[in-house]
Amino acid sequence: MKKNNTLSKLYLYVAEHKKYLILLIVAALMANVFMLAAPYISGRAIDFIRGEGDVDFPMVIKFAVILFGVYFFNAVFTWVMTVFTNSLSNRTIEKMRNDAFEKISHLPLKFFDGHSHGDIISRLTNDIDAVSDGLLQGITQLFSGLVTVIGSLALMFMLNWKITLCVIVITILCIFVSKAIATNSGKMFRLQAQTTGELNGYVSETVGNLKVVKAFGYEDKSAEVFGEINRRLYDCGQKAQFYSSLVNPTTRYINNLAYISVGVLGGLAALAGHLSVGIISSFLIYATQFARPINDMTSILTQLQSAQAAAARIFALGDIEPEKSDDDFPELKEGKGEVTFESVDFSYDKKRELIKNLNITAKPGQRLAIVGPTGAGKTTIVNLLMNFYGVDKGKILVDGQDIDKVKRDSLRKNFGMVLQDTWLFAGTVKENIAYGKEGATDDEIIEAAKAASAHGFIKRLPDGYDTMITEDGGNLSGGQKQLLTIARAMLSDPQVLILDEATSNVDTMTEQRIQKAFLKMMEGRTSFIIAHRLSTIREADLILVMDRGRIIEQGTHRELLERNGFYTKLYNS
C-alpha cells in the first residue's frame, strides 16, 4: 500500500472524532501561544537590567509575575492537550481494531487458507499497538510543533528578519538530510513489520501443534527454522533502528549550527546597536523553539515509521475482496430439505481441476453418504454446500432455491455441522454447547448432551456443566471435545445435517452410542455423511463413491458390495 494512501486512511479514522480533534487543536494552540509569549517577556525583563546599580526592580518583578502566569497556563493547556490526545488516539484505535476484526469476519475462507493465522493475529495485536504508540506521539508533536514553528518564525521575523533567514536556510538543509535518512529506515520498518507477522505465524503453528513436533523429534529443526526467521527480523530491525537513529543527532547538529549563527549574528548586531541584549536572549530561545519540533519529530521517527508500516498491514485487509454482499437477497424459505447439485464445477486452484460436472440430488429426509480416498473432494462438497466457496460453474439448490441468491446466514442456519476438527472456546461446558442455539435453556442443553452421549462425562467433571474449558479444549480429551461439538449440533435442531468424519476421534463403543443418537437425530432430516470409516455409513439411504472429484459409483451399501467395484475395494481395505 502506498504511503500517501495509508496516511489518508489513517486521517479518516482520526477525523471521525472531530470533537476531540478540535479540542486538541485549541489546547495545542493555547499551550504554544503561552510558550511563545514567554521568551519575549523574559527578554523584556532582561532589558530592565541595564548594569550594576542600574536595575528597574519593579518592572523586573512585574514581568517575572507575568512570566509565572504564562508558564502556569502553558502547563494547564499542555495537560489538557495530553488528555485529548489520549482520548483521540484510544478511540481511533478502538474503531480500527473493531473494523479490522469485522473485516476479517467477512473475508472468504480462501483468505484464511492462504495466510498464516499467527500473521493475522499479529495485525490485530502488534500492528494495532504500534499504530497506537505512533498516534500518541505523532498527534501531539504534529499540532504543538506546527504552532511552535509558525509562531517562532513569525516572532523571529519581527525581531530581525536577516538573522531569521539564516535560521531558515539551515533548517531547510536539516529537513533534506532527515528525509534522505528516513526513506531508507521506512523500507526497513515495513520489512520488520512483515517479518514480525511471519515469526508470529510460525510460533503460533509450532506451539499449537507442539505434541506433533515432539512426537516426530522435530524440536531441533523447528528451532532452526525459528532461528532463521528471527535472524532476518534482527537484521531488518537493526538496520531500521540504525537508519532512524542517525536522524536525531544529525538534525540536532545542524540545528546547533543555527543556534551558533544566531548568537554570532545577534552579538554583531548588538555591537552595532541594532539589537538589545534582551532581544538577543529572546531570539536565541525562539531559535531553539523553532528547531525543537523538528528535533522531536526526528526523535520519534522510529515509532512513526513503525506505526505507518503497521497501519499499511492493517489497511491491506480492506483491499481484500470480501464475500459478495447478500443484503438484497431474500431469506432462504423454509422447506423440506431437498438439496441438488446441478452440473457443478469447482477448483481451489484454477490450474488444477478438482470437481467436474457433479450432479447430486438428496431428497428430503434422505441419508446420503459420501465416501472415497483422501483428496477425492468429499469435504469440498461441504464447503460448497455451506457456500464457504462459490462454484465455478453450475449451481446448488436447496428446496429449489439457488444458494448463491439467498442470504448466507439464513442458509447456514438451516445446516447443522459436525466436523473432524473440533472447535471449543474458553468458557463453560454449558456455554460451548449453547453456542449452537441462541437463548437455549438449561434443560435443552442437558437433553442435547444426553442425546450426544456427553452427559455422563460432563457430570464427572469438577463443576459439571459449569466447568471451565481452557482455550481450544486443552483440558478435555479428543473424544470428549468431539462429543461436545455433536451436542452443539443437536441443540441447533437443523433442517439439513452434515457429518464430516464426526466420529473419528471417539472409541468404538462411544461411536456405537453416537450412531444411535445420530440415527434418531437424522429422522426426518436430510443428512450428508462423510466418512473414511465405512462402518459409519452402512445405514445410509444412498452412498456416493467419489474419486478425483467425480462420482464413480452410487447405491446402497449392499448394492455397492454386490457390484464388486471401487467401493468393495475400499470396504475390504
XYZ file of C-alpha atoms in Angstrom:
573
model
C 0.000 0.000 0.000
C 1.329 3.443 -0.910
C 2.459 5.779 1.855
C 0.017 8.579 0.992
C -2.866 6.138 0.798
C -2.022 4.778 4.255
C -1.819 8.248 5.794
C -5.075 9.373 4.184
C -6.915 6.323 5.541
C -5.429 6.906 8.970
C -6.572 10.528 8.820
C -10.136 9.431 8.019
C -10.182 7.386 11.223
C -8.848 10.306 13.272
C -11.317 12.730 11.652
C -14.273 10.609 12.814
C -13.722 12.032 16.310
C -13.828 15.694 15.336
C -14.814 16.901 18.792
C -11.612 15.587 20.350
C -9.592 16.720 17.351
C -10.912 20.300 17.610
C -10.372 20.422 21.382
C -6.871 19.050 20.877
C -6.054 21.733 18.300
C -7.417 24.508 20.555
C -5.447 23.206 23.557
C -2.272 22.905 21.457
C -2.782 26.432 20.125
C -3.261 27.938 23.591
C -0.367 25.983 25.155
C 2.020 27.122 22.461
C 0.771 30.732 22.473
C 1.745 30.969 26.130
C 5.019 29.179 25.450
C 5.838 31.622 22.622
C 4.994 34.600 24.793
C 7.475 33.552 27.492
C 10.772 34.351 25.628
C 9.544 37.835 24.661
C 8.508 38.585 28.259
C 11.830 37.301 29.669
C 13.682 39.403 27.074
C 11.778 42.500 28.165
C 12.687 41.759 31.787
C 16.370 41.413 30.865
C 16.332 44.810 29.157
C 15.413 46.385 32.510
C 18.658 45.009 33.950
C 20.930 47.612 32.408
C 24.014 47.146 34.502
C 25.473 47.251 38.017
C 23.323 49.526 40.141
C 21.002 50.194 37.207
C 18.136 47.676 37.638
C 14.438 48.606 37.448
C 13.273 46.113 40.098
C 9.526 46.991 39.936
C 9.455 46.245 36.184
C 11.584 43.102 36.559
C 9.259 41.812 39.291
C 6.205 42.729 37.172
C 7.471 40.738 34.197
C 8.527 37.862 36.489
C 4.944 37.620 37.831
C 3.573 37.713 34.264
C 6.081 35.021 33.286
C 4.933 32.848 36.191
C 1.318 33.136 34.983
C 2.307 32.388 31.374
C 4.139 29.193 32.339
C 1.250 28.149 34.603
C -1.315 28.415 31.803
C 1.118 26.727 29.413
C 1.283 23.754 31.815
C -2.534 23.631 32.169
C -3.187 23.639 28.419
C -0.363 21.140 27.836
C -2.085 18.776 30.277
C -5.442 19.332 28.558
C -3.802 18.656 25.179
C -2.358 15.367 26.520
C -5.775 14.273 27.818
C -7.480 14.914 24.477
C -4.609 13.282 22.578
C -5.028 10.099 24.602
C -8.799 10.131 24.114
C -8.469 10.699 20.374
C -5.799 8.014 19.982
C -7.643 5.387 22.043
C -10.966 5.970 20.295
C -9.280 5.836 16.893
C -7.513 2.584 17.742
C -10.732 1.099 19.117
C -12.502 1.838 15.823
C -9.577 0.494 13.768
C -9.455 -2.739 15.774
C -13.236 -3.226 15.505
C -13.193 -2.560 11.766
C -10.233 -4.917 11.240
C -11.949 -7.718 13.166
C -15.220 -7.053 11.358
C -13.357 -7.194 8.040
C -11.680 -10.477 8.959
C -15.063 -11.922 9.966
C -16.412 -11.249 6.467
C -13.431 -12.445 4.455
C -13.899 -15.637 2.438
C -12.365 -18.865 3.707
C -9.832 -18.906 0.881
C -8.091 -15.932 2.537
C -7.516 -17.916 5.736
C -6.415 -20.954 3.757
C -3.654 -18.853 2.195
C -2.477 -16.842 5.217
C -0.828 -17.807 8.485
C -3.210 -17.440 11.424
C -0.365 -16.029 13.521
C 0.210 -13.282 10.946
C -3.499 -12.367 11.018
C -3.439 -12.222 14.824
C -0.298 -10.075 14.673
C -2.167 -7.462 12.632
C -4.848 -7.173 15.317
C -2.378 -7.030 18.213
C 1.210 -5.967 17.481
C 0.369 -3.773 14.490
C -2.549 -2.064 16.238
C -0.331 -1.371 19.267
C 2.356 0.103 17.002
C -0.212 2.442 15.418
C -1.453 3.438 18.880
C 2.061 4.364 20.042
C 2.700 6.298 16.846
C -0.586 8.205 17.127
C 0.033 9.222 20.738
C 3.435 10.626 19.831
C 2.661 11.886 16.343
C -0.566 13.787 17.023
C 0.924 15.667 19.968
C 4.063 16.591 18.043
C 2.144 17.488 14.896
C -0.182 20.134 16.329
C 2.054 21.603 19.016
C 5.035 21.554 16.658
C 3.113 23.257 13.858
C 2.035 26.132 16.109
C 5.529 26.434 17.594
C 7.271 26.547 14.206
C 4.887 29.126 12.710
C 4.766 31.244 15.863
C 8.537 31.200 16.434
C 9.179 32.033 12.794
C 6.771 34.986 12.855
C 8.243 36.412 16.068
C 11.820 35.994 14.819
C 10.915 37.915 11.654
C 9.506 40.682 13.854
C 12.723 40.827 15.865
C 15.216 40.587 12.960
C 14.423 39.265 9.502
C 18.063 38.878 8.380
C 19.025 36.514 11.183
C 15.731 34.660 10.645
C 16.616 33.951 7.007
C 19.883 32.371 8.185
C 17.933 30.075 10.532
C 15.510 29.094 7.734
C 18.320 28.162 5.311
C 19.962 25.899 7.880
C 16.576 24.349 8.787
C 15.853 23.501 5.130
C 19.208 21.698 4.990
C 18.168 19.797 8.126
C 14.869 18.695 6.528
C 16.562 17.364 3.373
C 19.046 15.330 5.416
C 16.224 13.908 7.562
C 14.180 12.919 4.527
C 17.107 11.116 2.895
C 17.733 9.044 6.028
C 14.020 8.436 6.711
C 13.465 6.946 3.241
C 15.847 4.083 3.982
C 14.594 3.497 7.520
C 10.979 3.411 6.261
C 11.759 0.474 3.959
C 13.339 -1.404 6.852
C 10.364 -0.775 9.160
C 7.944 -2.164 6.562
C 10.117 -5.263 6.230
C 10.320 -5.522 10.023
C 6.510 -5.481 10.384
C 6.165 -8.143 7.686
C 8.821 -10.380 9.264
C 7.247 -9.966 12.718
C 3.976 -11.297 11.303
C 5.842 -14.228 9.747
C 7.533 -15.012 13.079
C 4.227 -14.844 14.977
C 2.662 -17.180 12.430
C 5.427 -19.747 12.842
C 5.298 -19.562 16.653
C 1.501 -19.968 16.591
C 1.749 -23.058 14.385
C 4.540 -24.641 16.414
C 3.081 -24.030 19.876
C -0.389 -25.071 18.731
C 0.967 -28.396 17.451
C 3.736 -28.999 19.973
C 2.725 -32.625 20.538
C 3.277 -33.373 16.857
C 6.606 -31.516 16.896
C 7.825 -33.625 19.831
C 6.348 -36.869 18.507
C 8.377 -36.597 15.304
C 11.527 -35.309 17.004
C 11.266 -32.027 15.131
C 12.412 -29.796 18.018
C 15.869 -29.040 16.598
C 14.604 -28.413 13.079
C 11.784 -26.249 14.439
C 14.289 -24.206 16.450
C 16.465 -23.882 13.344
C 13.588 -22.500 11.255
C 12.612 -20.151 14.084
C 16.239 -19.004 14.357
C 16.394 -18.269 10.622
C 13.251 -16.081 10.744
C 14.440 -14.464 13.967
C 17.799 -13.616 12.376
C 16.053 -11.942 9.453
C 13.915 -9.997 11.938
C 17.074 -8.972 13.805
C 18.783 -7.838 10.581
C 15.927 -5.677 9.308
C 15.180 -4.385 12.837
C 18.818 -3.432 13.397
C 19.003 -1.632 10.050
C 15.717 0.172 10.743
C 16.964 1.343 14.137
C 20.376 2.281 12.730
C 18.946 4.491 9.980
C 16.364 6.095 12.262
C 18.976 6.716 14.987
C 21.034 8.774 12.511
C 18.281 11.334 12.087
C 18.115 12.858 15.550
C 21.840 13.521 16.156
C 22.240 14.776 12.582
C 19.392 17.264 12.862
C 20.499 18.370 16.321
C 23.995 19.032 14.987
C 22.643 21.139 12.118
C 20.258 22.998 14.441
C 23.099 23.718 16.829
C 24.853 25.371 13.886
C 21.768 27.571 13.549
C 21.938 28.378 17.275
C 25.599 29.370 16.959
C 24.822 31.500 13.901
C 22.087 33.344 15.791
C 24.463 34.000 18.688
C 27.247 35.324 16.457
C 24.999 37.437 14.207
C 22.999 38.685 17.202
C 26.184 39.670 19.008
C 27.415 41.596 15.971
C 24.027 43.332 15.664
C 24.136 44.258 19.363
C 27.618 45.776 18.968
C 26.257 47.811 16.048
C 23.396 48.988 18.259
C 20.651 47.259 16.242
C 19.577 44.766 18.945
C 19.360 44.857 22.723
C 20.651 42.072 24.946
C 17.085 41.166 25.892
C 16.046 40.778 22.252
C 19.115 38.602 21.554
C 18.084 36.437 24.516
C 14.538 36.164 23.145
C 15.871 35.409 19.657
C 18.080 32.586 20.930
C 15.131 30.994 22.747
C 12.893 31.353 19.660
C 15.594 29.754 17.507
C 15.696 26.840 19.945
C 11.894 26.574 19.980
C 11.800 26.732 16.189
C 14.220 23.800 15.913
C 12.778 21.754 18.784
C 9.644 20.410 16.978
C 11.838 19.241 14.112
C 14.182 17.506 16.550
C 11.238 16.000 18.439
C 9.728 14.613 15.253
C 13.022 13.038 14.242
C 13.488 11.571 17.727
C 10.167 9.711 17.456
C 10.720 8.849 13.798
C 11.201 5.198 14.777
C 7.717 4.982 16.269
C 6.132 6.973 13.452
C 7.600 4.813 10.697
C 6.815 1.639 12.624
C 3.234 2.891 13.029
C 2.967 3.691 9.337
C 4.240 0.231 8.335
C 1.830 -1.383 10.800
C -1.103 0.712 9.552
C -0.343 -0.340 5.965
C -0.627 -4.022 7.005
C -3.922 -3.366 8.792
C -5.422 -1.387 5.911
C -4.246 -4.068 3.472
C -7.070 -6.197 4.892
C -9.509 -3.660 3.484
C -8.138 -4.189 -0.023
C -9.027 -7.891 0.055
C -12.293 -8.613 -1.677
C -14.843 -9.733 0.934
C -17.660 -12.181 0.419
C -20.078 -10.657 -2.047
C -22.887 -8.705 -0.402
C -26.146 -10.572 0.095
C -28.139 -7.648 1.559
C -30.503 -7.557 -1.400
C -31.074 -11.312 -1.419
C -34.125 -12.922 0.176
C -34.032 -15.277 3.153
C -33.940 -18.990 2.418
C -37.534 -20.138 2.577
C -38.217 -22.953 4.971
C -38.713 -26.188 3.073
C -38.317 -29.925 3.399
C -34.555 -30.052 2.932
C -34.080 -31.156 -0.676
C -30.519 -30.477 -1.901
C -29.435 -30.567 -5.534
C -26.035 -30.121 -7.221
C -26.543 -29.294 -10.907
C -23.515 -29.702 -13.226
C -21.157 -28.190 -10.632
C -17.509 -27.451 -11.485
C -15.075 -26.251 -8.821
C -11.329 -25.967 -8.201
C -9.375 -24.304 -5.384
C -6.556 -23.737 -7.844
C -7.828 -22.869 -11.318
C -4.834 -24.665 -12.831
C -5.769 -27.956 -11.173
C -9.202 -29.388 -11.856
C -10.960 -30.921 -8.824
C -14.740 -31.289 -9.241
C -16.169 -31.589 -12.723
C -19.827 -31.826 -13.748
C -21.032 -33.003 -10.324
C -24.727 -33.920 -10.120
C -26.259 -34.928 -6.785
C -29.847 -34.971 -5.566
C -30.563 -35.527 -1.873
C -34.279 -35.959 -1.278
C -35.957 -34.624 1.876
C -35.161 -36.815 4.863
C -32.667 -38.907 2.892
C -29.380 -40.028 4.448
C -26.725 -39.551 1.836
C -23.171 -40.776 2.477
C -20.095 -39.664 0.532
C -17.012 -41.883 0.594
C -13.735 -42.011 -1.262
C -9.984 -41.767 -0.823
C -8.254 -38.682 0.568
C -8.369 -35.798 -1.917
C -11.403 -37.145 -3.740
C -13.379 -33.958 -2.994
C -15.615 -35.111 -0.133
C -15.041 -32.192 2.235
C -15.157 -29.821 -0.720
C -18.797 -30.828 -1.139
C -19.432 -29.485 2.376
C -17.570 -26.233 1.644
C -19.690 -25.683 -1.444
C -22.944 -26.662 0.253
C -22.345 -24.179 3.097
C -21.375 -21.560 0.482
C -17.931 -21.135 2.031
C -16.687 -21.238 -1.566
C -18.614 -20.298 -4.694
C -18.920 -22.771 -7.566
C -17.070 -22.090 -10.808
C -19.914 -23.426 -12.902
C -23.387 -24.853 -12.334
C -25.466 -24.231 -9.204
C -26.533 -25.722 -5.901
C -30.197 -25.663 -4.927
C -31.814 -26.058 -1.506
C -35.553 -26.638 -1.864
C -35.306 -25.226 -5.375
C -33.558 -22.015 -4.262
C -30.104 -21.168 -5.605
C -27.843 -20.802 -2.547
C -25.892 -18.054 -4.345
C -29.061 -15.943 -4.400
C -30.185 -16.155 -0.763
C -28.749 -14.666 2.419
C -25.834 -16.779 3.657
C -26.915 -16.530 7.297
C -30.366 -17.901 6.528
C -28.760 -20.728 4.514
C -26.286 -21.722 7.220
C -28.899 -21.586 9.997
C -30.610 -24.467 8.225
C -27.493 -26.643 8.458
C -26.090 -28.419 11.478
C -22.457 -29.385 11.030
C -20.094 -31.631 12.983
C -16.531 -31.634 11.680
C -13.497 -33.807 12.240
C -11.635 -30.775 13.626
C -13.310 -29.819 16.887
C -13.564 -26.189 17.943
C -14.231 -25.101 21.508
C -13.645 -21.711 23.087
C -12.557 -20.669 26.577
C -15.795 -20.811 28.564
C -18.029 -23.238 30.431
C -19.252 -26.535 29.025
C -22.762 -25.116 29.058
C -21.706 -22.036 27.032
C -19.924 -24.173 24.437
C -22.982 -26.354 23.845
C -25.330 -23.331 23.854
C -23.272 -21.831 21.017
C -25.497 -23.875 18.711
C -28.703 -22.074 19.694
C -29.242 -18.545 20.927
C -31.223 -18.389 24.160
C -31.067 -22.143 24.823
C -32.416 -23.239 28.218
C -30.524 -25.464 30.659
C -32.972 -28.300 30.001
C -32.396 -28.083 26.254
C -28.624 -28.111 26.753
C -28.787 -31.175 29.010
C -31.083 -33.016 26.596
C -28.694 -32.310 23.706
C -25.770 -33.558 25.798
C -27.657 -36.756 26.680
C -28.516 -37.330 23.017
C -24.830 -36.987 22.142
C -23.765 -39.386 24.935
C -21.896 -36.483 26.565
C -23.990 -36.087 29.736
C -22.165 -38.838 31.628
C -18.632 -37.455 31.308
C -19.864 -33.875 31.833
C -21.358 -34.809 35.217
C -17.994 -36.292 36.215
C -16.203 -33.013 35.546
C -15.289 -30.893 38.624
C -18.141 -28.408 38.178
C -20.343 -30.335 35.759
C -21.859 -28.112 33.100
C -20.221 -25.065 34.719
C -16.710 -26.492 34.317
C -14.434 -24.009 32.556
C -12.896 -25.267 29.320
C -9.456 -23.907 28.512
C -8.675 -22.442 25.095
C -9.438 -24.973 22.335
C -10.497 -27.557 24.926
C -6.998 -28.265 26.187
C -8.278 -29.864 29.414
C -10.517 -32.378 27.572
C -9.694 -35.491 25.569
C -10.192 -35.569 21.816
C -13.257 -37.769 22.178
C -14.825 -35.515 24.814
C -14.349 -32.455 22.620
C -15.983 -34.293 19.730
C -18.986 -35.222 21.890
C -19.496 -31.581 22.875
C -19.480 -30.448 19.244
C -22.028 -33.157 18.452
C -24.215 -31.949 21.332
C -23.913 -28.406 19.963
C -25.156 -29.534 16.545
C -28.022 -31.497 18.079
C -29.121 -28.444 20.064
C -29.409 -26.346 16.894
C -32.100 -28.727 15.542
C -31.118 -28.157 11.882
C -33.060 -28.927 8.712
C -30.010 -30.449 6.998
C -27.299 -32.308 8.905
C -23.663 -32.516 7.795
C -21.336 -35.020 9.489
C -17.765 -34.745 8.247
C -15.761 -37.506 9.951
C -17.854 -36.686 13.014
C -16.892 -39.801 14.999
C -13.231 -40.002 14.009
C -11.981 -39.031 17.498
C -14.076 -41.383 19.611
C -13.611 -45.022 20.541
C -15.647 -47.830 19.010
C -18.110 -48.192 21.897
C -18.736 -44.451 22.054
C -19.093 -44.431 18.291
C -21.841 -47.035 18.507
C -23.732 -44.941 21.077
C -23.315 -41.823 18.934
C -24.504 -43.703 15.864
C -27.752 -44.460 17.665
C -28.065 -40.789 18.607
C -27.355 -39.787 15.011
C -29.989 -42.173 13.681
C -32.535 -40.550 15.966
C -31.319 -37.066 15.029
C -31.410 -37.807 11.307
C -35.051 -38.856 11.358
C -36.938 -36.512 9.017
C -33.769 -34.578 8.161
C -31.666 -34.582 5.024
C -28.225 -35.778 6.059
C -24.817 -35.720 4.403
C -22.373 -38.162 5.990
C -18.710 -38.045 5.026
C -16.511 -40.795 6.430
C -13.374 -42.834 5.926
C -14.576 -45.473 8.356
C -17.193 -47.155 6.230
C -18.805 -48.737 9.272
C -20.429 -45.362 9.969
C -22.371 -45.186 6.692
C -23.875 -48.660 6.274
C -27.357 -47.427 7.120
C -27.297 -44.607 4.550
C -30.135 -44.491 2.022
C -27.667 -43.663 -0.739
C -23.877 -43.894 -0.864
C -21.917 -41.803 -3.367
C -18.411 -43.049 -4.121
C -16.094 -40.229 -5.226
C -12.674 -40.292 -6.809
C -10.809 -37.283 -8.256
C -13.822 -35.007 -7.932
C -16.305 -37.285 -9.705
C -18.963 -39.738 -8.594
C -17.897 -43.116 -9.940
C -20.423 -45.329 -8.103
C -23.666 -44.889 -6.200
C -26.151 -47.116 -4.453
C -26.874 -48.680 -1.082
C -24.214 -50.470 0.942
C -25.470 -53.887 -0.169
C -25.834 -52.875 -3.833
C -22.300 -51.478 -3.989
C -20.807 -54.597 -2.403
C -22.592 -56.793 -4.925
C -21.023 -54.817 -7.794
C -17.560 -55.732 -6.506
C -16.133 -52.385 -7.712
C -14.233 -49.456 -6.212
C -16.425 -49.322 -3.086
C -15.837 -53.006 -2.403
C -12.066 -52.439 -2.504
C -12.411 -49.509 -0.090
C -14.602 -51.551 2.244
C -12.321 -54.583 2.254
C -9.265 -52.425 2.844
